[in-house]
């Protein structure tokens, strides 16, 4: 009959609609998963770049130098975090010498470091220590130049064979260094994400504070009811017990 035919067509349409809806849902789910994965990847990259940016500011080293130093530090079994403090103290020494601090100037002269720019001076310092023949000499130099009493910088010197400038060039060829623009972009992303997170938290607090008086009033009413009707609550309990026991 025409009704039966219509019903059959409707069922067919319903089947197609169900398949279509499932397909759309699958695409949407995939899109969300893809967007989430992309965001997480971007955040991880930003965290990596932001770490290098902060270390660059702290130590005075360029993006290329700090990128290569991180690779060298991790390759030596250490970390950028573990040695950045010592490198920052070396940067302070360079700054003191530039301000005519006699002790700083004498320390640099004793080790043959003539460069006044931090990156070049750091390369010279690594080269000087790398050419020393005994660990005692290297440890003394690390203490004088980097205020490094534990010798944390020495494994890095060995990792780069005392030739940090050449190590940077090799790292560039391998594509494992970032530019100044890369570091700034990563830091900006991290800062913006942090501000957004703070804004979301504050918005949540403001939303909650609007609800607090109503919720507080409701809790007070419940508390008052329970206080004034303790006998009723006891009777309810007795009724439940009687019902359960039959």
PDB file of C-alpha atoms in Angstrom:
ATOM      1  CA  UNK A   1       0.000   0.000   0.000  1.00  0.00           C
ATOM      2  CA  UNK A   2       0.986   3.643  -0.295  1.00  0.00           C
ATOM      3  CA  UNK A   3       1.216   3.879   3.508  1.00  0.00           C
ATOM      4  CA  UNK A   4       3.496   0.854   3.635  1.00  0.00           C
ATOM      5  CA  UNK A   5       5.627   2.316   0.864  1.00  0.00           C
ATOM      6  CA  UNK A   6       5.819   5.619   2.713  1.00  0.00           C
ATOM      7  CA  UNK A   7       6.788   3.835   5.909  1.00  0.00           C
ATOM      8  CA  UNK A   8       9.513   1.949   4.073  1.00  0.00           C
ATOM      9  CA  UNK A   9      10.877   5.169   2.612  1.00  0.00           C
ATOM     10  CA  UNK A  10      10.749   6.816   6.006  1.00  0.00           C
ATOM     11  CA  UNK A  11      12.659   3.949   7.562  1.00  0.00           C
ATOM     12  CA  UNK A  12      15.267   4.183   4.820  1.00  0.00           C
ATOM     13  CA  UNK A  13      15.557   7.925   5.347  1.00  0.00           C
ATOM     14  CA  UNK A  14      15.850   7.405   9.095  1.00  0.00           C
ATOM     15  CA  UNK A  15      18.630   4.913   8.490  1.00  0.00           C
ATOM     16  CA  UNK A  16      20.518   7.343   6.275  1.00  0.00           C
ATOM     17  CA  UNK A  17      19.945  10.130   8.790  1.00  0.00           C
ATOM     18  CA  UNK A  18      21.343   7.989  11.583  1.00  0.00           C
ATOM     19  CA  UNK A  19      24.415   7.153   9.521  1.00  0.00           C
ATOM     20  CA  UNK A  20      24.797  10.801   8.561  1.00  0.00           C
ATOM     21  CA  UNK A  21      24.482  11.968  12.145  1.00  0.00           C
ATOM     22  CA  UNK A  22      27.049   9.406  13.243  1.00  0.00           C
ATOM     23  CA  UNK A  23      29.409  10.544  10.492  1.00  0.00           C
ATOM     24  CA  UNK A  24      28.996  14.201  11.483  1.00  0.00           C
ATOM     25  CA  UNK A  25      29.562  13.326  15.125  1.00  0.00           C
ATOM     26  CA  UNK A  26      32.676  11.395  14.143  1.00  0.00           C
ATOM     27  CA  UNK A  27      34.021  14.331  12.137  1.00  0.00           C
ATOM     28  CA  UNK A  28      33.280  16.719  15.001  1.00  0.00           C
ATOM     29  CA  UNK A  29      34.985  14.429  17.497  1.00  0.00           C
ATOM     30  CA  UNK A  30      38.007  14.112  15.220  1.00  0.00           C
ATOM     31  CA  UNK A  31      38.124  17.882  14.754  1.00  0.00           C
ATOM     32  CA  UNK A  32      38.010  18.465  18.510  1.00  0.00           C
ATOM     33  CA  UNK A  33      40.683  15.823  19.102  1.00  0.00           C
ATOM     34  CA  UNK A  34      42.832  17.344  16.360  1.00  0.00           C
ATOM     35  CA  UNK A  35      42.422  20.855  17.764  1.00  0.00           C
ATOM     36  CA  UNK A  36      43.274  19.622  21.257  1.00  0.00           C
ATOM     37  CA  UNK A  37      46.367  17.810  20.001  1.00  0.00           C
ATOM     38  CA  UNK A  38      47.444  20.912  18.064  1.00  0.00           C
ATOM     39  CA  UNK A  39      46.983  23.120  21.122  1.00  0.00           C
ATOM     40  CA  UNK A  40      48.920  20.707  23.341  1.00  0.00           C
ATOM     41  CA  UNK A  41      51.727  20.527  20.775  1.00  0.00           C
ATOM     42  CA  UNK A  42      51.819  24.329  20.553  1.00  0.00           C
ATOM     43  CA  UNK A  43      51.889  24.661  24.340  1.00  0.00           C
ATOM     44  CA  UNK A  44      54.740  22.159  24.657  1.00  0.00           C
ATOM     45  CA  UNK A  45      56.704  24.045  22.012  1.00  0.00           C
ATOM     46  CA  UNK A  46      55.942  27.325  23.769  1.00  0.00           C
ATOM     47  CA  UNK A  47      57.067  25.926  27.127  1.00  0.00           C
ATOM     48  CA  UNK A  48      60.326  24.799  25.525  1.00  0.00           C
ATOM     49  CA  UNK A  49      60.899  28.161  23.870  1.00  0.00           C
ATOM     50  CA  UNK A  50      59.853  30.093  26.950  1.00  0.00           C
ATOM     51  CA  UNK A  51      62.413  28.203  29.044  1.00  0.00           C
ATOM     52  CA  UNK A  52      65.129  29.208  26.581  1.00  0.00           C
ATOM     53  CA  UNK A  53      63.881  32.801  26.484  1.00  0.00           C
ATOM     54  CA  UNK A  54      64.050  33.113  30.277  1.00  0.00           C
ATOM     55  CA  UNK A  55      67.522  31.528  30.318  1.00  0.00           C
ATOM     56  CA  UNK A  56      68.661  33.885  27.558  1.00  0.00           C
ATOM     57  CA  UNK A  57      67.559  36.909  29.570  1.00  0.00           C
ATOM     58  CA  UNK A  58      69.172  35.503  32.721  1.00  0.00           C
ATOM     59  CA  UNK A  59      72.528  34.638  31.158  1.00  0.00           C
ATOM     60  CA  UNK A  60      72.882  37.304  28.471  1.00  0.00           C
ATOM     61  CA  UNK A  61      73.451  34.636  25.806  1.00  0.00           C
ATOM     62  CA  UNK A  62      71.846  34.811  22.370  1.00  0.00           C
ATOM     63  CA  UNK A  63      69.078  32.486  21.198  1.00  0.00           C
ATOM     64  CA  UNK A  64      71.554  30.392  19.204  1.00  0.00           C
ATOM     65  CA  UNK A  65      74.000  30.151  22.108  1.00  0.00           C
ATOM     66  CA  UNK A  66      71.379  29.246  24.710  1.00  0.00           C
ATOM     67  CA  UNK A  67      69.807  26.665  22.360  1.00  0.00           C
ATOM     68  CA  UNK A  68      73.175  24.987  21.789  1.00  0.00           C
ATOM     69  CA  UNK A  69      74.006  25.201  25.499  1.00  0.00           C
ATOM     70  CA  UNK A  70      70.784  23.376  26.394  1.00  0.00           C
ATOM     71  CA  UNK A  71      71.634  20.570  23.963  1.00  0.00           C
ATOM     72  CA  UNK A  72      75.187  20.345  25.314  1.00  0.00           C
ATOM     73  CA  UNK A  73      74.041  20.386  28.946  1.00  0.00           C
ATOM     74  CA  UNK A  74      71.520  17.600  28.421  1.00  0.00           C
ATOM     75  CA  UNK A  75      74.026  15.626  26.351  1.00  0.00           C
ATOM     76  CA  UNK A  76      76.476  15.795  29.252  1.00  0.00           C
ATOM     77  CA  UNK A  77      73.906  14.431  31.696  1.00  0.00           C
ATOM     78  CA  UNK A  78      73.171  17.825  33.207  1.00  0.00           C
ATOM     79  CA  UNK A  79      70.498  20.404  32.345  1.00  0.00           C
ATOM     80  CA  UNK A  80      70.224  24.012  31.304  1.00  0.00           C
ATOM     81  CA  UNK A  81      68.606  24.815  34.635  1.00  0.00           C
ATOM     82  CA  UNK A  82      71.546  23.322  36.532  1.00  0.00           C
ATOM     83  CA  UNK A  83      74.176  25.462  34.813  1.00  0.00           C
ATOM     84  CA  UNK A  84      72.310  28.661  33.901  1.00  0.00           C
ATOM     85  CA  UNK A  85      73.042  30.144  37.317  1.00  0.00           C
ATOM     86  CA  UNK A  86      76.787  29.782  36.775  1.00  0.00           C
ATOM     87  CA  UNK A  87      76.566  31.261  33.282  1.00  0.00           C
ATOM     88  CA  UNK A  88      74.557  34.178  34.680  1.00  0.00           C
ATOM     89  CA  UNK A  89      77.363  34.852  37.188  1.00  0.00           C
ATOM     90  CA  UNK A  90      79.858  34.886  34.324  1.00  0.00           C
ATOM     91  CA  UNK A  91      77.646  37.477  32.626  1.00  0.00           C
ATOM     92  CA  UNK A  92      77.792  39.552  35.809  1.00  0.00           C
ATOM     93  CA  UNK A  93      81.594  39.293  35.745  1.00  0.00           C
ATOM     94  CA  UNK A  94      81.633  40.646  32.170  1.00  0.00           C
ATOM     95  CA  UNK A  95      79.367  43.494  33.243  1.00  0.00           C
ATOM     96  CA  UNK A  96      81.579  44.339  36.206  1.00  0.00           C
ATOM     97  CA  UNK A  97      84.650  44.465  33.973  1.00  0.00           C
ATOM     98  CA  UNK A  98      82.811  46.787  31.584  1.00  0.00           C
ATOM     99  CA  UNK A  99      82.237  49.101  34.553  1.00  0.00           C
ATOM    100  CA  UNK A 100      85.991  49.168  35.288  1.00  0.00           C
ATOM    101  CA  UNK A 101      85.846  46.829  38.272  1.00  0.00           C
ATOM    102  CA  UNK A 102      89.544  46.088  38.752  1.00  0.00           C
ATOM    103  CA  UNK A 103      89.079  42.634  40.263  1.00  0.00           C
ATOM    104  CA  UNK A 104      86.778  41.540  37.427  1.00  0.00           C
ATOM    105  CA  UNK A 105      89.127  42.940  34.780  1.00  0.00           C
ATOM    106  CA  UNK A 106      92.098  41.179  36.375  1.00  0.00           C
ATOM    107  CA  UNK A 107      90.249  37.841  36.532  1.00  0.00           C
ATOM    108  CA  UNK A 108      89.375  37.999  32.840  1.00  0.00           C
ATOM    109  CA  UNK A 109      92.924  39.093  31.919  1.00  0.00           C
ATOM    110  CA  UNK A 110      94.453  36.232  33.928  1.00  0.00           C
ATOM    111  CA  UNK A 111      92.510  33.745  31.794  1.00  0.00           C
ATOM    112  CA  UNK A 112      93.114  35.544  28.514  1.00  0.00           C
ATOM    113  CA  UNK A 113      89.509  36.577  27.963  1.00  0.00           C
ATOM    114  CA  UNK A 114      89.564  39.761  25.901  1.00  0.00           C
ATOM    115  CA  UNK A 115      86.010  39.925  24.523  1.00  0.00           C
ATOM    116  CA  UNK A 116      83.633  42.408  26.120  1.00  0.00           C
ATOM    117  CA  UNK A 117      80.436  40.935  24.644  1.00  0.00           C
ATOM    118  CA  UNK A 118      78.946  38.061  26.671  1.00  0.00           C
ATOM    119  CA  UNK A 119      78.523  35.499  23.868  1.00  0.00           C
ATOM    120  CA  UNK A 120      82.061  35.899  22.555  1.00  0.00           C
ATOM    121  CA  UNK A 121      83.516  36.046  26.066  1.00  0.00           C
ATOM    122  CA  UNK A 122      81.665  32.831  26.981  1.00  0.00           C
ATOM    123  CA  UNK A 123      83.092  31.093  23.920  1.00  0.00           C
ATOM    124  CA  UNK A 124      86.594  32.211  24.961  1.00  0.00           C
ATOM    125  CA  UNK A 125      86.045  30.980  28.533  1.00  0.00           C
ATOM    126  CA  UNK A 126      84.943  27.535  27.357  1.00  0.00           C
ATOM    127  CA  UNK A 127      87.936  27.405  24.996  1.00  0.00           C
ATOM    128  CA  UNK A 128      90.373  28.370  27.772  1.00  0.00           C
ATOM    129  CA  UNK A 129      89.048  25.750  30.177  1.00  0.00           C
ATOM    130  CA  UNK A 130      88.948  23.134  27.420  1.00  0.00           C
ATOM    131  CA  UNK A 131      92.674  23.573  26.740  1.00  0.00           C
ATOM    132  CA  UNK A 132      93.655  23.022  30.378  1.00  0.00           C
ATOM    133  CA  UNK A 133      95.336  19.704  31.089  1.00  0.00           C
ATOM    134  CA  UNK A 134      94.273  18.890  34.657  1.00  0.00           C
ATOM    135  CA  UNK A 135      90.936  18.764  36.433  1.00  0.00           C
ATOM    136  CA  UNK A 136      92.315  20.946  39.222  1.00  0.00           C
ATOM    137  CA  UNK A 137      93.089  23.701  36.739  1.00  0.00           C
ATOM    138  CA  UNK A 138      89.654  23.394  35.168  1.00  0.00           C
ATOM    139  CA  UNK A 139      87.922  23.435  38.547  1.00  0.00           C
ATOM    140  CA  UNK A 140      89.854  26.546  39.597  1.00  0.00           C
ATOM    141  CA  UNK A 141      88.936  28.322  36.363  1.00  0.00           C
ATOM    142  CA  UNK A 142      85.265  27.371  36.734  1.00  0.00           C
ATOM    143  CA  UNK A 143      85.320  28.780  40.261  1.00  0.00           C
ATOM    144  CA  UNK A 144      86.983  32.048  39.200  1.00  0.00           C
ATOM    145  CA  UNK A 145      85.019  32.686  36.015  1.00  0.00           C
ATOM    146  CA  UNK A 146      81.640  31.147  36.784  1.00  0.00           C
ATOM    147  CA  UNK A 147      81.619  31.201  40.594  1.00  0.00           C
ATOM    148  CA  UNK A 148      81.037  27.486  40.092  1.00  0.00           C
ATOM    149  CA  UNK A 149      82.271  25.722  43.214  1.00  0.00           C
ATOM    150  CA  UNK A 150      80.856  22.336  42.180  1.00  0.00           C
ATOM    151  CA  UNK A 151      82.277  22.230  38.663  1.00  0.00           C
ATOM    152  CA  UNK A 152      78.805  21.917  37.129  1.00  0.00           C
ATOM    153  CA  UNK A 153      79.973  23.645  33.947  1.00  0.00           C
ATOM    154  CA  UNK A 154      82.871  21.248  33.358  1.00  0.00           C
ATOM    155  CA  UNK A 155      80.874  18.344  31.841  1.00  0.00           C
ATOM    156  CA  UNK A 156      79.484  20.849  29.312  1.00  0.00           C
ATOM    157  CA  UNK A 157      83.036  21.948  28.435  1.00  0.00           C
ATOM    158  CA  UNK A 158      83.911  18.300  27.777  1.00  0.00           C
ATOM    159  CA  UNK A 159      80.695  17.765  25.786  1.00  0.00           C
ATOM    160  CA  UNK A 160      81.609  20.538  23.335  1.00  0.00           C
ATOM    161  CA  UNK A 161      85.311  19.584  23.318  1.00  0.00           C
ATOM    162  CA  UNK A 162      86.177  23.053  24.570  1.00  0.00           C
ATOM    163  CA  UNK A 163      84.952  24.597  21.296  1.00  0.00           C
ATOM    164  CA  UNK A 164      81.573  26.136  21.903  1.00  0.00           C
ATOM    165  CA  UNK A 165      81.586  28.325  18.794  1.00  0.00           C
ATOM    166  CA  UNK A 166      82.044  25.293  16.559  1.00  0.00           C
ATOM    167  CA  UNK A 167      79.389  23.449  18.562  1.00  0.00           C
ATOM    168  CA  UNK A 168      76.895  26.230  17.831  1.00  0.00           C
ATOM    169  CA  UNK A 169      77.606  26.016  14.107  1.00  0.00           C
ATOM    170  CA  UNK A 170      77.087  22.254  14.170  1.00  0.00           C
ATOM    171  CA  UNK A 171      73.814  22.711  16.053  1.00  0.00           C
ATOM    172  CA  UNK A 172      72.660  25.221  13.445  1.00  0.00           C
ATOM    173  CA  UNK A 173      73.370  22.765  10.638  1.00  0.00           C
ATOM    174  CA  UNK A 174      71.363  20.129  12.488  1.00  0.00           C
ATOM    175  CA  UNK A 175      68.467  22.558  12.855  1.00  0.00           C
ATOM    176  CA  UNK A 176      68.364  22.382  16.656  1.00  0.00           C
ATOM    177  CA  UNK A 177      68.743  26.066  17.481  1.00  0.00           C
ATOM    178  CA  UNK A 178      66.027  28.694  17.735  1.00  0.00           C
ATOM    179  CA  UNK A 179      66.107  32.336  16.685  1.00  0.00           C
ATOM    180  CA  UNK A 180      65.449  35.400  18.825  1.00  0.00           C
ATOM    181  CA  UNK A 181      62.028  35.676  17.133  1.00  0.00           C
ATOM    182  CA  UNK A 182      61.237  32.047  18.022  1.00  0.00           C
ATOM    183  CA  UNK A 183      61.996  32.616  21.689  1.00  0.00           C
ATOM    184  CA  UNK A 184      60.005  35.849  21.854  1.00  0.00           C
ATOM    185  CA  UNK A 185      56.988  34.261  20.152  1.00  0.00           C
ATOM    186  CA  UNK A 186      57.071  31.331  22.588  1.00  0.00           C
ATOM    187  CA  UNK A 187      57.340  33.623  25.596  1.00  0.00           C
ATOM    188  CA  UNK A 188      54.492  35.825  24.338  1.00  0.00           C
ATOM    189  CA  UNK A 189      52.300  32.737  23.870  1.00  0.00           C
ATOM    190  CA  UNK A 190      53.045  31.568  27.409  1.00  0.00           C
ATOM    191  CA  UNK A 191      52.398  35.022  28.883  1.00  0.00           C
ATOM    192  CA  UNK A 192      49.094  35.391  27.013  1.00  0.00           C
ATOM    193  CA  UNK A 193      47.986  31.916  28.062  1.00  0.00           C
ATOM    194  CA  UNK A 194      48.828  32.771  31.655  1.00  0.00           C
ATOM    195  CA  UNK A 195      46.781  35.986  31.495  1.00  0.00           C
ATOM    196  CA  UNK A 196      43.865  34.104  29.933  1.00  0.00           C
ATOM    197  CA  UNK A 197      44.013  31.508  32.705  1.00  0.00           C
ATOM    198  CA  UNK A 198      43.973  34.230  35.364  1.00  0.00           C
ATOM    199  CA  UNK A 199      41.048  35.970  33.658  1.00  0.00           C
ATOM    200  CA  UNK A 200      39.095  32.703  33.560  1.00  0.00           C
ATOM    201  CA  UNK A 201      39.733  32.110  37.275  1.00  0.00           C
ATOM    202  CA  UNK A 202      38.672  35.643  38.208  1.00  0.00           C
ATOM    203  CA  UNK A 203      35.543  35.342  36.035  1.00  0.00           C
ATOM    204  CA  UNK A 204      34.698  32.102  37.834  1.00  0.00           C
ATOM    205  CA  UNK A 205      35.136  33.741  41.227  1.00  0.00           C
ATOM    206  CA  UNK A 206      32.929  36.689  40.220  1.00  0.00           C
ATOM    207  CA  UNK A 207      30.252  34.301  38.966  1.00  0.00           C
ATOM    208  CA  UNK A 208      30.413  32.311  42.193  1.00  0.00           C
ATOM    209  CA  UNK A 209      30.251  35.392  44.416  1.00  0.00           C
ATOM    210  CA  UNK A 210      26.975  36.387  42.738  1.00  0.00           C
ATOM    211  CA  UNK A 211      25.533  32.984  43.670  1.00  0.00           C
ATOM    212  CA  UNK A 212      26.958  32.892  47.186  1.00  0.00           C
ATOM    213  CA  UNK A 213      24.227  34.976  48.911  1.00  0.00           C
ATOM    214  CA  UNK A 214      21.490  32.781  47.413  1.00  0.00           C
ATOM    215  CA  UNK A 215      23.300  29.557  48.316  1.00  0.00           C
ATOM    216  CA  UNK A 216      24.091  30.880  51.800  1.00  0.00           C
ATOM    217  CA  UNK A 217      20.431  31.789  52.306  1.00  0.00           C
ATOM    218  CA  UNK A 218      19.307  28.350  51.180  1.00  0.00           C
ATOM    219  CA  UNK A 219      21.781  26.632  53.512  1.00  0.00           C
ATOM    220  CA  UNK A 220      20.618  28.826  56.402  1.00  0.00           C
ATOM    221  CA  UNK A 221      16.985  27.919  55.700  1.00  0.00           C
ATOM    222  CA  UNK A 222      17.813  24.203  55.635  1.00  0.00           C
ATOM    223  CA  UNK A 223      19.795  24.537  58.852  1.00  0.00           C
ATOM    224  CA  UNK A 224      16.902  26.366  60.540  1.00  0.00           C
ATOM    225  CA  UNK A 225      14.389  23.779  59.327  1.00  0.00           C
ATOM    226  CA  UNK A 226      16.491  20.915  60.675  1.00  0.00           C
ATOM    227  CA  UNK A 227      16.937  22.695  63.973  1.00  0.00           C
ATOM    228  CA  UNK A 228      13.225  23.381  64.403  1.00  0.00           C
ATOM    229  CA  UNK A 229      12.049  19.959  63.239  1.00  0.00           C
ATOM    230  CA  UNK A 230      14.336  17.494  64.978  1.00  0.00           C
ATOM    231  CA  UNK A 231      11.293  15.563  66.195  1.00  0.00           C
ATOM    232  CA  UNK A 232       9.941  15.263  62.651  1.00  0.00           C
ATOM    233  CA  UNK A 233      13.246  13.886  61.441  1.00  0.00           C
ATOM    234  CA  UNK A 234      13.163  11.319  64.223  1.00  0.00           C
ATOM    235  CA  UNK A 235       9.606  10.313  63.251  1.00  0.00           C
ATOM    236  CA  UNK A 236      10.726   9.930  59.609  1.00  0.00           C
ATOM    237  CA  UNK A 237      13.471   7.615  60.768  1.00  0.00           C
ATOM    238  CA  UNK A 238      11.025   5.518  62.790  1.00  0.00           C
ATOM    239  CA  UNK A 239       8.674   5.264  59.804  1.00  0.00           C
ATOM    240  CA  UNK A 240      11.530   4.047  57.601  1.00  0.00           C
ATOM    241  CA  UNK A 241      12.562   1.442  60.182  1.00  0.00           C
ATOM    242  CA  UNK A 242       8.953   0.234  60.567  1.00  0.00           C
ATOM    243  CA  UNK A 243       8.545   0.010  56.792  1.00  0.00           C
ATOM    244  CA  UNK A 244      11.763  -1.961  56.356  1.00  0.00           C
ATOM    245  CA  UNK A 245      10.946  -4.356  59.181  1.00  0.00           C
ATOM    246  CA  UNK A 246       7.453  -4.892  57.824  1.00  0.00           C
TER     247      UNK A 246
END
